[in-house]
Amino acid sequence: MPRRTALTELLGIEHPVIQAPMGGAATPELAAAVSATGALGSLGAAVLPPDELVRQAGAVRAATDRPFNVNFFCHQPPELDASGAARARERFGPLYRELGLGQPPEPSVPPIAFDEARLAALLEIRPAVASFHFGLPDRAAVGAIREAGCRVLSSATTVAEAEDLAERGADAVIAQGAEAGGHRGSFLVAGDDGPVGTLALVPQVVDAIDLPVIAAGGIGDGRGLAAALALDAAGAQIGTAFLACPEAAIHPLYRDALRSTRADATTITRAFSGRPARALHNRATEEAGADPLPFPAQLSMSGPLGAAAAERGSGDFLAMWAGQAAPLARELPAAELVARIVSDAQHVLAALAD
Ligand SMILES: Cc1cc2nc3c(=O)[nH]c(=O)nc-3n(C[C@H](O)[C@H](O)[C@H](O)COP(=O)(O)O)c2cc1C
């Protein structure tokens, strides 16, 4: 049975569940399957070029007329300095040689920041929801997006970040706890040290701002959704649990690793992208995280290494983003997973009400 919250009202959805946008992993098939259930599906759009984003959004629309979410990264692209680049090549040298890749490439900055072209694509697509990571675009862009009829969401990892997002025009705030898989959405704090857990963060954000709050991080089943609602969140954004769905696009080695993982097998690392993100522990998190290039330039060094190792059947250097609830993930089609999470949460809440 649908459960109404401030979030379902705001977004025009039936279930207070958002399938997290997951760069690379969240396909149009996944987003469409989730949206069709009445929850909110999201494209892993942040890393897509604008024309591919428009194509993927079209594929979601062709499959369902329900609301869906398109997501972007709001970082400032860095300037690379020659000495940092030289140090990175030196550090990655032995690993590249070990994998027979020769000399590491000259570092570069992948063009994945929200920009004019992505804004134009977003305004062309006009999804029901546009979400951002690492803050929000400037006020003019936020105004244009809202005027186009999109609800604007972004992630906060502290109360101050939530207040900042509220002040800059967000319609709802995702309170992302330390347990979360993938990049920390932090933009006023560095995000590596002392990240606040979901249980502590959500009620503090609820108390601080006058907007619907969405809990994220470590929510892997109906018990987690019920807990988020008990904390006064208006819904939950769930990432890692959807990685096990057949509709998610992840490398078979990554899928296997998730099957056998433990809650303590993840770590927050800058090894892959240069920004703190939670991933399964492997040789890359152990050996490639020191003195990283600024986000997202580190990807230009870590990406080829991960791909080459994976080609040889090893996940040693693969970026396998995952949260602490990974062992709760069930290998179900996305629609079944949403139905299970929603009905289990209802049972938990009903049992607690007795
Ligand atoms: C594989 C993966 C990729 C992610 N990519 C993004 C992304 O592109 N944009 C974003 O806003 N959040 C991204 N996240 C973070 C999620 O939005 C969310 O905060 C997180 O998944 C919640 O924690 P959980 O994984 O424990 O459910 C990603 C998470 C995972 C697991």
XYZ file of C-alpha atoms and ligand atoms in Angstrom:
385
model
C 0.000 0.000 0.000
C 1.395 3.457 -0.869
C 2.667 5.467 2.093
C 2.275 9.226 1.828
C 5.033 11.483 3.123
C 6.172 15.019 2.375
C 8.510 13.454 -0.192
C 5.883 11.455 -2.074
C 3.749 14.622 -2.222
C 6.648 16.768 -3.417
C 7.813 14.399 -6.155
C 4.470 12.914 -7.195
C 5.517 9.343 -6.338
C 3.800 6.555 -4.405
C 6.585 5.063 -2.287
C 9.076 7.123 -0.251
C 12.035 5.376 -1.888
C 14.602 6.835 -4.266
C 16.909 4.461 -6.131
C 20.171 6.384 -5.899
C 21.732 7.816 -9.021
C 24.868 5.713 -9.452
C 27.318 6.908 -12.079
C 27.947 4.069 -14.532
C 25.785 1.537 -12.677
C 22.252 2.964 -12.777
C 20.988 2.175 -16.280
C 17.782 3.415 -17.958
C 16.414 -0.124 -17.414
C 17.023 0.159 -13.660
C 15.590 3.682 -13.385
C 12.524 2.791 -15.453
C 11.839 -0.425 -13.519
C 12.007 1.444 -10.206
C 9.913 4.403 -11.372
C 7.269 2.076 -12.790
C 6.684 0.695 -9.263
C 5.837 4.163 -7.946
C 9.237 4.740 -6.281
C 11.709 7.175 -7.904
C 14.257 5.764 -10.351
C 17.412 7.719 -11.091
C 19.844 7.639 -13.983
C 23.552 7.359 -13.182
C 23.843 10.479 -15.246
C 26.624 12.500 -13.634
C 29.366 10.974 -15.761
C 27.427 10.921 -19.056
C 28.072 13.324 -21.936
C 24.941 15.469 -22.551
C 23.873 13.692 -25.766
C 24.049 10.275 -24.085
C 22.132 11.701 -21.120
C 19.342 12.842 -23.453
C 19.313 9.384 -25.090
C 19.103 7.570 -21.743
C 16.367 9.876 -20.465
C 14.434 9.119 -23.669
C 14.806 5.400 -22.974
C 13.336 5.843 -19.474
C 10.434 7.887 -20.893
C 9.759 5.243 -23.516
C 9.416 2.651 -20.738
C 7.393 4.585 -18.158
C 5.537 7.875 -17.841
C 6.286 8.038 -14.082
C 8.669 10.628 -12.542
C 12.421 9.939 -12.680
C 15.604 11.676 -11.559
C 18.657 12.909 -13.424
C 21.835 13.574 -11.416
C 24.920 15.798 -11.793
C 28.229 16.519 -10.065
C 28.688 20.158 -9.004
C 32.437 20.307 -8.382
C 34.797 23.007 -9.629
C 37.086 21.369 -12.240
C 40.678 21.619 -10.928
C 43.790 23.096 -12.562
C 46.512 20.473 -12.699
C 49.993 21.575 -11.742
C 53.066 20.022 -13.331
C 54.633 18.845 -10.070
C 51.439 17.105 -8.864
C 51.107 15.423 -12.255
C 54.729 14.255 -12.166
C 54.294 12.861 -8.645
C 51.167 10.979 -9.720
C 52.964 9.405 -12.698
C 55.799 8.384 -10.417
C 53.454 6.833 -7.855
C 51.409 4.941 -10.420
C 54.517 3.851 -12.377
C 55.204 0.573 -10.538
C 51.525 -0.474 -10.660
C 51.281 0.288 -14.396
C 54.466 -1.691 -15.024
C 53.224 -4.606 -12.939
C 50.180 -4.829 -15.229
C 52.258 -4.456 -18.389
C 50.791 -1.034 -19.183
C 54.099 0.794 -19.698
C 54.345 4.396 -18.510
C 51.300 5.998 -16.820
C 49.569 8.619 -19.010
C 49.801 12.378 -18.497
C 46.972 13.067 -15.984
C 43.880 14.801 -17.368
C 40.596 16.158 -16.012
C 37.545 14.181 -17.207
C 34.844 16.718 -18.267
C 32.098 15.584 -15.884
C 31.204 18.793 -13.998
C 27.735 20.318 -14.395
C 28.084 22.984 -17.090
C 26.079 24.942 -19.669
C 25.734 21.925 -21.985
C 24.413 19.744 -19.174
C 22.057 22.513 -18.051
C 20.722 22.718 -21.624
C 20.261 18.931 -21.725
C 18.479 19.000 -18.362
C 16.123 21.759 -19.501
C 15.426 19.781 -22.674
C 14.669 16.585 -20.725
C 12.703 18.294 -17.933
C 12.683 15.280 -15.602
C 10.442 15.507 -12.536
C 13.576 15.569 -10.374
C 17.133 16.831 -10.821
C 19.597 15.891 -8.100
C 23.104 17.126 -7.466
C 26.160 15.853 -5.625
C 28.880 18.129 -4.145
C 26.538 21.094 -3.624
C 24.277 22.922 -6.076
C 24.801 24.932 -9.270
C 24.628 28.758 -9.059
C 21.354 30.430 -8.125
C 20.459 31.351 -11.723
C 20.771 27.716 -12.825
C 18.794 26.443 -9.815
C 16.095 29.043 -10.628
C 15.947 27.961 -14.287
C 15.737 24.276 -13.337
C 12.928 24.884 -10.863
C 11.119 27.108 -13.363
C 11.269 24.231 -15.843
C 9.210 22.235 -13.336
C 11.982 20.049 -11.895
C 12.293 19.488 -8.159
C 15.857 20.052 -7.005
C 17.605 17.722 -4.536
C 21.156 17.550 -3.228
C 23.111 15.659 -0.595
C 24.368 16.985 2.744
C 26.792 15.209 5.057
C 26.568 17.757 7.888
C 23.860 20.026 9.310
C 25.687 23.092 7.935
C 25.644 21.610 4.428
C 21.908 20.908 4.729
C 21.283 24.518 5.808
C 23.373 25.773 2.902
C 21.396 23.671 0.382
C 18.091 24.853 1.865
C 19.213 28.455 1.603
C 20.293 28.013 -2.026
C 16.962 26.685 -3.250
C 16.864 22.897 -2.773
C 13.347 21.439 -2.578
C 14.482 18.534 -0.377
C 17.792 17.464 1.157
C 19.382 14.017 1.148
C 21.110 13.479 4.504
C 23.952 11.148 3.522
C 25.429 9.245 6.440
C 28.881 7.737 6.766
C 27.671 4.252 5.839
C 26.803 5.312 2.286
C 28.415 3.732 -0.747
C 29.988 5.897 -3.431
C 31.163 9.478 -3.168
C 30.576 11.479 -0.054
C 28.429 14.415 -1.155
C 30.450 16.686 1.157
C 31.123 20.187 -0.131
C 31.749 22.348 2.976
C 33.839 19.717 4.762
C 36.500 17.500 3.204
C 34.522 14.334 3.899
C 37.346 11.944 4.813
C 37.417 12.268 8.576
C 34.710 11.697 11.125
C 31.775 11.357 8.733
C 28.513 11.383 10.699
C 26.423 8.183 10.648
C 22.892 8.137 9.238
C 21.226 7.478 12.609
C 22.803 10.594 14.104
C 22.683 12.833 11.017
C 19.072 12.462 9.862
C 17.227 13.763 12.960
C 19.672 16.646 13.305
C 19.041 17.683 9.698
C 15.288 17.258 10.204
C 15.492 19.622 13.191
C 17.619 22.164 11.311
C 15.743 22.712 8.047
C 12.169 23.165 6.983
C 12.276 20.826 3.966
C 11.651 17.118 3.436
C 14.748 15.143 4.422
C 15.730 11.938 2.662
C 17.892 9.486 4.605
C 20.774 7.825 2.732
C 23.537 5.493 3.771
C 23.338 1.939 5.052
C 19.660 1.435 4.200
C 19.437 -1.983 2.582
C 16.000 -3.402 3.333
C 12.564 -2.691 4.790
C 13.933 -2.422 8.320
C 16.227 0.362 7.155
C 13.390 2.207 5.422
C 11.242 1.901 8.567
C 14.151 3.223 10.643
C 14.566 6.203 8.304
C 10.856 7.030 8.629
C 11.122 6.635 12.416
C 13.879 9.253 12.356
C 11.365 11.631 10.715
C 12.907 11.325 7.275
C 10.356 11.718 4.498
C 11.955 8.866 2.566
C 15.146 6.968 1.831
C 17.667 7.077 -0.990
C 19.104 3.599 -1.490
C 22.135 2.825 -3.647
C 24.157 -0.289 -2.858
C 21.129 -2.574 -2.453
C 20.166 -1.856 -6.082
C 23.597 -2.906 -7.386
C 22.598 -6.558 -6.999
C 19.605 -6.106 -9.344
C 20.067 -7.608 -12.803
C 19.250 -4.171 -14.300
C 22.371 -2.594 -12.735
C 25.432 -2.399 -14.988
C 28.434 -3.482 -12.968
C 31.455 -5.595 -13.855
C 31.008 -9.328 -13.083
C 34.007 -9.175 -10.732
C 32.298 -6.353 -8.813
C 29.041 -8.326 -8.674
C 30.924 -11.379 -7.337
C 32.744 -9.286 -4.754
C 29.438 -7.856 -3.501
C 28.028 -11.376 -3.120
C 30.706 -12.371 -0.658
C 31.322 -9.083 1.111
C 31.003 -8.113 4.777
C 29.867 -4.889 6.444
C 33.449 -4.106 7.456
C 34.928 -4.746 4.000
C 34.468 -1.171 2.775
C 36.607 1.892 3.288
C 36.446 5.614 2.509
C 39.159 6.327 -0.041
C 40.403 8.975 -2.485
C 42.315 6.337 -4.464
C 39.956 6.173 -7.432
C 38.713 9.699 -8.111
C 40.537 12.059 -5.739
C 37.395 12.663 -3.640
C 36.394 10.589 -0.621
C 34.102 7.715 -1.554
C 33.175 4.435 0.100
C 34.278 1.353 -1.827
C 35.151 -2.269 -1.277
C 38.626 -2.580 0.105
C 41.183 -3.823 -2.471
C 44.764 -3.211 -3.597
C 43.839 0.178 -5.095
C 42.376 1.460 -1.803
C 45.508 0.148 -0.089
C 48.189 1.290 -2.536
C 46.844 4.148 -4.716
C 45.249 6.553 -2.232
C 48.244 8.579 -1.055
C 48.672 12.170 -2.348
C 45.857 11.784 -4.914
C 45.274 14.138 -7.820
C 42.308 16.492 -7.290
C 38.853 15.182 -8.249
C 38.193 14.009 -10.876
C 41.738 13.894 -12.330
C 42.698 10.833 -10.266
C 40.259 8.868 -12.456
C 42.597 9.370 -15.419
C 45.259 7.377 -13.552
C 43.163 4.819 -11.667
C 40.723 4.019 -14.511
C 43.167 2.335 -16.940
C 44.667 0.363 -14.066
C 41.291 -0.979 -12.942
C 40.305 -1.885 -16.501
C 43.596 -3.691 -17.210
C 43.438 -5.717 -14.000
C 39.786 -6.586 -14.650
C 40.695 -7.835 -18.136
C 43.012 -10.283 -16.407
C 40.212 -11.384 -14.123
C 41.249 -9.373 -11.066
C 39.239 -6.817 -9.097
C 42.394 -5.599 -7.322
C 42.244 -2.124 -8.871
C 38.570 -1.868 -9.800
C 36.486 0.918 -8.231
C 33.791 -1.119 -6.501
C 31.736 1.528 -4.722
C 29.668 -0.006 -1.934
C 28.131 0.969 1.387
C 28.192 -0.823 4.701
C 24.810 -2.461 4.089
C 26.142 -4.333 1.029
C 25.656 -7.788 2.624
C 21.910 -7.044 2.879
C 21.589 -6.735 -0.921
C 19.260 -9.296 -2.512
C 19.599 -10.390 -6.106
C 16.086 -9.508 -7.201
C 14.719 -7.649 -10.203
C 14.387 -3.985 -9.213
C 10.587 -3.981 -9.147
C 10.569 -6.953 -6.758
C 13.214 -5.351 -4.591
C 11.181 -2.153 -4.219
C 8.024 -4.156 -3.440
C 9.908 -6.191 -0.799
C 11.477 -3.123 0.834
C 8.164 -1.246 0.949
C 6.123 -4.161 2.303
C 8.768 -5.177 4.870
C 8.893 -1.570 6.107
C 5.116 -1.571 6.494
C 5.265 -4.742 8.565
C 7.983 -3.326 10.787
C 6.101 -0.079 11.328
C 2.840 -1.939 12.013
C 4.570 -4.259 14.525
C 6.110 -1.263 16.312
C 2.718 0.448 16.491
C 1.161 -2.534 18.344
C 27.868 2.447 -7.023
C 27.460 3.780 -6.471
C 27.565 4.916 -7.280
C 27.112 6.163 -6.806
N 27.138 7.231 -7.664
C 26.515 8.392 -7.290
C 26.326 9.443 -8.232
O 26.728 9.336 -9.414
N 25.676 10.551 -7.818
C 25.186 10.677 -6.536
O 24.574 11.693 -6.224
N 25.375 9.707 -5.623
C 26.011 8.560 -5.978
N 26.160 7.545 -5.049
C 25.752 7.767 -3.644
C 24.247 7.562 -3.462
O 23.556 8.694 -3.929
C 23.828 7.368 -1.991
O 24.275 8.418 -1.192
C 24.307 6.059 -1.400
O 24.240 5.006 -2.327
C 23.487 5.701 -0.172
O 24.096 4.696 0.581
P 23.922 3.112 0.326
O 24.811 2.820 -0.837
O 24.382 2.522 1.608
O 22.481 2.859 0.013
C 26.618 6.296 -5.484
C 26.560 5.152 -4.663
C 26.963 3.906 -5.134
C 26.853 2.706 -4.241
